[in-house]
Short mmCIF file of C-alpha atoms in Angstrom, two decimals:
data_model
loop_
_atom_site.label_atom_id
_atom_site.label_comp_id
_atom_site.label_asym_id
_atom_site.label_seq_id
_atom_site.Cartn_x
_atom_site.Cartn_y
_atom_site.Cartn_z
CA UNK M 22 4.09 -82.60 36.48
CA UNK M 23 1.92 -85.61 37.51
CA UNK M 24 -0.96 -86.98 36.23
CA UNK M 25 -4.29 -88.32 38.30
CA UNK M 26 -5.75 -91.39 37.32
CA UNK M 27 -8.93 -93.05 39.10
CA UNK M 28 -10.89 -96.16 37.87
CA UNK M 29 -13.93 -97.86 39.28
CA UNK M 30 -14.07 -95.05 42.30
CA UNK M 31 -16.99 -95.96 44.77
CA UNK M 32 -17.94 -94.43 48.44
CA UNK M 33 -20.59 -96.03 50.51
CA UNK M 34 -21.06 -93.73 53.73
CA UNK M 35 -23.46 -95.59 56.72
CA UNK M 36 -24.56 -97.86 53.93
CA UNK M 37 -25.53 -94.97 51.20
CA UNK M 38 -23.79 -95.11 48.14
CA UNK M 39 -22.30 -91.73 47.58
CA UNK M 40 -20.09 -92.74 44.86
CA UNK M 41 -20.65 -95.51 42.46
CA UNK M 42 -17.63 -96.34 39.63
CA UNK M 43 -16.53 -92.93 38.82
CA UNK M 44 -13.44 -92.82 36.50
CA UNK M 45 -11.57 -89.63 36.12
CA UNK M 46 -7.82 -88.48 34.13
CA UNK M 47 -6.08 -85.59 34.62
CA UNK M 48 -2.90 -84.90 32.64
CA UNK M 49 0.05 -83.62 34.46
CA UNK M 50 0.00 -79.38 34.31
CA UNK M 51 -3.74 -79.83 34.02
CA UNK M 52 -7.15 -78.36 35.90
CA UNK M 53 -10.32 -80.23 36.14
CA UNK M 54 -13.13 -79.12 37.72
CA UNK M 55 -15.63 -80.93 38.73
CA UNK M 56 -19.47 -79.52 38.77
CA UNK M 57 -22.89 -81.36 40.03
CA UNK M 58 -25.78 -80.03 42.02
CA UNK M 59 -25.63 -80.13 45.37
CA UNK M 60 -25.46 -83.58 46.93
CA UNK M 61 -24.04 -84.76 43.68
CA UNK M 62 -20.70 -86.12 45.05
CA UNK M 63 -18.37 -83.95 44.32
CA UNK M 64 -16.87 -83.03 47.82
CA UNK M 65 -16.73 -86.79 48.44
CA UNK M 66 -15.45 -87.46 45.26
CA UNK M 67 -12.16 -85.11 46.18
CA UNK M 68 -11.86 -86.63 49.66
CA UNK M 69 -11.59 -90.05 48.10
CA UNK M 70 -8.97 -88.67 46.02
CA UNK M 71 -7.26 -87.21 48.67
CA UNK M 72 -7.24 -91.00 50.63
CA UNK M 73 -9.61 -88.84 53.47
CA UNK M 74 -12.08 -91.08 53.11
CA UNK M 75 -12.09 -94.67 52.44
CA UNK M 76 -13.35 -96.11 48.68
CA UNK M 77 -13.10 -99.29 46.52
CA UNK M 78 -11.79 -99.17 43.43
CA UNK M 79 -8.42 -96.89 42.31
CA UNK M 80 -6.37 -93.87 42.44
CA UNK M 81 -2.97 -93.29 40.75
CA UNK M 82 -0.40 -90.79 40.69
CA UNK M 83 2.13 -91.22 37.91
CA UNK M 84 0.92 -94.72 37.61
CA UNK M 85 1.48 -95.37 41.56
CA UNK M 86 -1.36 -96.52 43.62
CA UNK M 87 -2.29 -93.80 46.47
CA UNK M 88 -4.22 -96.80 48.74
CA UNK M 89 -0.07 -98.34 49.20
CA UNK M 90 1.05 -94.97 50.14
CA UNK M 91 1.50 -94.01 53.54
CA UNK M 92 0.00 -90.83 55.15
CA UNK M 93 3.35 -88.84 54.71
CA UNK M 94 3.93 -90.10 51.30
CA UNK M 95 0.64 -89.38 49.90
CA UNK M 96 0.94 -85.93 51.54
CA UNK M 97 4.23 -84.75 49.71
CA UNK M 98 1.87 -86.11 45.99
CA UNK M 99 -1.31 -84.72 47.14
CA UNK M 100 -2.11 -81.47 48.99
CA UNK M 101 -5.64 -80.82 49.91
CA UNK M 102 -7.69 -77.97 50.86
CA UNK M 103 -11.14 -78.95 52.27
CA UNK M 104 -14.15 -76.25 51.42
CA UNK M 105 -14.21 -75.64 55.29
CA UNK M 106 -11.52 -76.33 57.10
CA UNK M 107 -11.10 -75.53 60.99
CA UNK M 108 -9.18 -72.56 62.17
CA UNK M 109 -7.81 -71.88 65.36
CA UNK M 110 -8.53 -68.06 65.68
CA UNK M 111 -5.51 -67.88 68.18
CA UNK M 112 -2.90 -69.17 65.66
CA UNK M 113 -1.12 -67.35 63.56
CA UNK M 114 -1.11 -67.07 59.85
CA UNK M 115 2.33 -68.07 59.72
CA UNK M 116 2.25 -71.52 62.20
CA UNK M 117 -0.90 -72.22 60.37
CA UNK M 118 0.81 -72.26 56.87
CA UNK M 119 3.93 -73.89 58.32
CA UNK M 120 1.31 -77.37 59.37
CA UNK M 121 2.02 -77.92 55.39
CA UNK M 122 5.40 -78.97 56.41
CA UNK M 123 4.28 -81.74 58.43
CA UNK M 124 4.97 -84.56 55.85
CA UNK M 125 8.37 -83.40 55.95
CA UNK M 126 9.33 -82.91 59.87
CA UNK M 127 10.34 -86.18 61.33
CA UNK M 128 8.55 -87.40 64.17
CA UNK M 129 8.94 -85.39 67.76
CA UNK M 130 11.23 -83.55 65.43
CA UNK M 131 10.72 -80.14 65.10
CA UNK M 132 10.75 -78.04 61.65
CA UNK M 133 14.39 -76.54 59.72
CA UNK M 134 15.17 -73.83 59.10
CA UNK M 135 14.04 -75.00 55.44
CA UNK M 136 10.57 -76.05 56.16
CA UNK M 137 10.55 -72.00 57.81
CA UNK M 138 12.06 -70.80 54.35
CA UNK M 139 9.59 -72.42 52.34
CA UNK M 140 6.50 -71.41 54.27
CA UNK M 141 7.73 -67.88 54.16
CA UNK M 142 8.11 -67.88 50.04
CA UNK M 143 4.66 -68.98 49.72
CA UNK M 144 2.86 -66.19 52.04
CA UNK M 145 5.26 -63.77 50.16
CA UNK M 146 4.04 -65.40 46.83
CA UNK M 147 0.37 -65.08 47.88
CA UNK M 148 0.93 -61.35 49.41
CA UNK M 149 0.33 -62.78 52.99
CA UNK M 150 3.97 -61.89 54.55
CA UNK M 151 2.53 -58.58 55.66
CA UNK M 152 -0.04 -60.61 57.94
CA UNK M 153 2.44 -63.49 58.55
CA UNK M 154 1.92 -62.57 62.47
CA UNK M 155 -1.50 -61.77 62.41
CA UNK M 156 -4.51 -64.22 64.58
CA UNK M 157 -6.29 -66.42 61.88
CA UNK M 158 -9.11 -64.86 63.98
CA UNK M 159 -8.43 -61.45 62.69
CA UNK M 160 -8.66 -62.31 59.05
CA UNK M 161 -11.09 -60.99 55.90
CA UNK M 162 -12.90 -64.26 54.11
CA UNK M 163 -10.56 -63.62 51.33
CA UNK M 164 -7.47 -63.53 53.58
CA UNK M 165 -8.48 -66.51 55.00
CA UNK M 166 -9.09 -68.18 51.75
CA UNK M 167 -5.48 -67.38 50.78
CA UNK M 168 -4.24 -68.64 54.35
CA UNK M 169 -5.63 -72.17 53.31
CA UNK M 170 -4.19 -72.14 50.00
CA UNK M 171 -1.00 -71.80 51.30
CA UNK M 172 -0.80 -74.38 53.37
CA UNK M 173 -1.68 -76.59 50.92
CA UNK M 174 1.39 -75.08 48.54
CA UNK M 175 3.72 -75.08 51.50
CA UNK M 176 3.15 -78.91 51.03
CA UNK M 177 5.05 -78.61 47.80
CA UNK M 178 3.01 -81.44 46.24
CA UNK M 179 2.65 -81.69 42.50
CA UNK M 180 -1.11 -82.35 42.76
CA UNK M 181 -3.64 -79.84 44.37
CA UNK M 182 -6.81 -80.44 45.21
CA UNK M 183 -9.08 -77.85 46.47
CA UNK M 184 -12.83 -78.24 47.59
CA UNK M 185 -15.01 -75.45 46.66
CA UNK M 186 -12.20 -72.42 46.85
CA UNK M 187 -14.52 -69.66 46.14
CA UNK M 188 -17.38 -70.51 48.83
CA UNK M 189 -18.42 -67.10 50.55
CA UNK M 190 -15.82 -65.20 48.77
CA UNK M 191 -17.50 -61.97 47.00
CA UNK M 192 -16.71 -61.48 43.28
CA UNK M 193 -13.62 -59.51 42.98
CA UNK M 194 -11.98 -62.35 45.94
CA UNK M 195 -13.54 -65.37 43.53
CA UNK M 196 -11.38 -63.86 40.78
CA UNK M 197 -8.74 -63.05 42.70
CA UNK M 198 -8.05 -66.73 44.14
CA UNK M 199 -8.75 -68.18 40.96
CA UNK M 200 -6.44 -66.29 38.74
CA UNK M 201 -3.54 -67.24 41.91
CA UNK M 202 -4.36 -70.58 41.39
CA UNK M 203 -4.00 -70.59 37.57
CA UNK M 204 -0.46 -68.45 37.77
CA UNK M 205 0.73 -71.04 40.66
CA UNK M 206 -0.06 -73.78 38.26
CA UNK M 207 1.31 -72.67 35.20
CA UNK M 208 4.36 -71.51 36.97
CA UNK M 209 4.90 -74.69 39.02
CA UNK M 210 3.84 -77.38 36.60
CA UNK M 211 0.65 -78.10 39.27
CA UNK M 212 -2.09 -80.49 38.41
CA UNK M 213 -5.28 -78.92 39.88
CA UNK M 214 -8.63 -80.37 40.23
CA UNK M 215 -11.37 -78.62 42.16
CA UNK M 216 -14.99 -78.49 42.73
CA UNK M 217 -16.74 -75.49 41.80
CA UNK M 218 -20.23 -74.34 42.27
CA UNK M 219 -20.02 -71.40 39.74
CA UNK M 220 -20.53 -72.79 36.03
CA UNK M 221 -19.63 -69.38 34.61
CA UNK M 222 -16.11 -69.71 36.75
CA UNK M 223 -15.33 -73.13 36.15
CA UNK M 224 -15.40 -73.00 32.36
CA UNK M 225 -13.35 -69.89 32.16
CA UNK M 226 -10.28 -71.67 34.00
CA UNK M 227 -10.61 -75.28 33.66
CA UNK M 228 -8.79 -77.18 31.11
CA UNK M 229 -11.63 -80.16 31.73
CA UNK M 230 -14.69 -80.20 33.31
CA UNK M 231 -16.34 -83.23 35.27
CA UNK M 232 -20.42 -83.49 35.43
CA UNK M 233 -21.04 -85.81 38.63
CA UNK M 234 -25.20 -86.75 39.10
CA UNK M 235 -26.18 -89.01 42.07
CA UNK M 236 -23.06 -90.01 42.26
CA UNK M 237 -22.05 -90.93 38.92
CA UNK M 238 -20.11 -89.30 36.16
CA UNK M 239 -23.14 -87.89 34.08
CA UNK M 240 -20.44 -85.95 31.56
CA UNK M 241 -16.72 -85.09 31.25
CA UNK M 242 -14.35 -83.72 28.23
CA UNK M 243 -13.54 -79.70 27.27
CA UNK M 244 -15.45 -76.58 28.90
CA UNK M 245 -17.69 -76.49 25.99
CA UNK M 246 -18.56 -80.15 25.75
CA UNK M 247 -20.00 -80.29 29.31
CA UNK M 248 -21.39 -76.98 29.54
CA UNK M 249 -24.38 -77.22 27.25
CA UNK M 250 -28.10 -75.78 27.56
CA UNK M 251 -29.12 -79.69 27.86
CA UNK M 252 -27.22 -80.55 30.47
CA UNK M 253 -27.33 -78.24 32.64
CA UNK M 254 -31.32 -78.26 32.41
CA UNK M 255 -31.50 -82.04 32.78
CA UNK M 256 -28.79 -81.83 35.99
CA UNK M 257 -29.20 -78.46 37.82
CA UNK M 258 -32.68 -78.01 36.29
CA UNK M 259 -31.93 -74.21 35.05
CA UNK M 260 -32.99 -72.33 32.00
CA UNK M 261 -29.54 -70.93 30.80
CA UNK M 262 -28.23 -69.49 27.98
CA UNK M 263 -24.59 -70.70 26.40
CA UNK M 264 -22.68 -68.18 24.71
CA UNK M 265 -18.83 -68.55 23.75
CA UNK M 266 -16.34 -65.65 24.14
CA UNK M 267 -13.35 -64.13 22.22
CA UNK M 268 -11.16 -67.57 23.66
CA UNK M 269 -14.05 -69.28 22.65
CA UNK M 270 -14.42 -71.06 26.54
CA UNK M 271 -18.35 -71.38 27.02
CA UNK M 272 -20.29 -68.58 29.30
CA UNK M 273 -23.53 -69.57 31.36
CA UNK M 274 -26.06 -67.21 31.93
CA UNK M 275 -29.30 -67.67 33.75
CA UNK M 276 -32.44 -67.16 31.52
CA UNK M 277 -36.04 -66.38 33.50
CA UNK M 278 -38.67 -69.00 32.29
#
């Protein structure tokens, strides 16, 4: 298991600061999520974790500095899934998956018969062998949500971080890739940190939550400590209600003014 560190984290994007001295610290086997409003910086807060876009200040991995990594080195520590990634409708599910591989295939190699082996655990782990043929064209929003997923886990990297997992998925699919994501980390000793628009969601699943506000880290610490009446009225400027269940991990429920 490996743990995230990042200290002093800044983005300036065509001379806007998106991102000014955000610290974050995930322990290894750990989820963070990471709420805000939208605009807040949370997408670009994951992208500078995931060295996709450049930032001043720094991000560790077990105490190593991602910035000295190289592209395939940082890819076998850090898999990312971006909330809207492009998908050639002519490619298969299976091809698609195998791209997680990449970091692993020498160059104008091709991939081994391991690389193949590995890809095809992970659609059979996420009930996607059935459709391991099948057009990404062809594919349900939850399918597809699954398809991305798994090439991220075909990367086999002990950190994961996924953008907005849940966007456009219905309910039932919001649970559905959430509680895969929970059983994949507990089962392979993943760190996970996402972003997640639904507050209700995010404090049923995360270990630690984030609160980022024009940019900066407005809150952080357990579920419960970030998910309060206050803050959310101050930051998303909602009436809620905070009630705690059975586990005692907070519940958020919109209240009409």
């Amino acid at each position: 298991m490996s743990d995230v560190r990042a200290h002093d984290l800044s983005v300036v994007l065509d001379t806007r600061t998106v991102l000014s001295d955000v610290g974050l610290q995930v322990r290894g086997g750990d989820w963070l999520a990471v709420i805000g409003a939208n605009g807040a910086g949370k997408s670009t807060l994951l992208k500078a974790v995931a060295g996709v876009l450049p930032y001043s200040g720094e991000v560790l991995i077990d105490g190593t500095s991602v910035r000295r990594l190289k592209p395939r080195e940082r890819a076998r520590l850090l898999a990312y899934a971006p909330q809207s990634p492009v998908l050639p409708a002519d490619m298969t599910v299976f091809d698609y998956a195998l791209l997680g591989r990449t970091p692993y295939i020498p160059y104008l190699g091709r991939e081994s018969r391991r690389d193949r082996e590995v890809t095809a655990s992970v659609l059979e782990r996420l009930d996607l062998a059935p459709f391991a043929g099948r057009a990404l064209g062809r594919l349900s929003g939850g399918e597809r949500q699954r398809v991305v997923l798994a090439r991220a886990l075909v990367q086999q990297a002990p950190v994961l971080l996924l953008d907005e997992p849940t966007t456009a998925l219905d309910l039932g699919h919001q649970q559905q890739v959430l509680e895969l994501v929970d059983r994949l980390r507990l089962a392979d000793g993943l760190t996970v940190v996402t972003t997640l628009h639904d507050l209700s969601l995010a404090g049923q699943y995360a270990d630690s939550m984030m609160l980022i506000s024009d940019g900066r880290v407005a809150a952080s610490g357990s579920p419960a400590d970030v998910l309060t009446e206050k803050l959310i009225d101050a930051h998303f400027g909602a009436r809620v209600r905070i009630t705690s269940g059975p586990d005692g991990r907070p519940g958020v429920h919109l209240e009409r003014p």
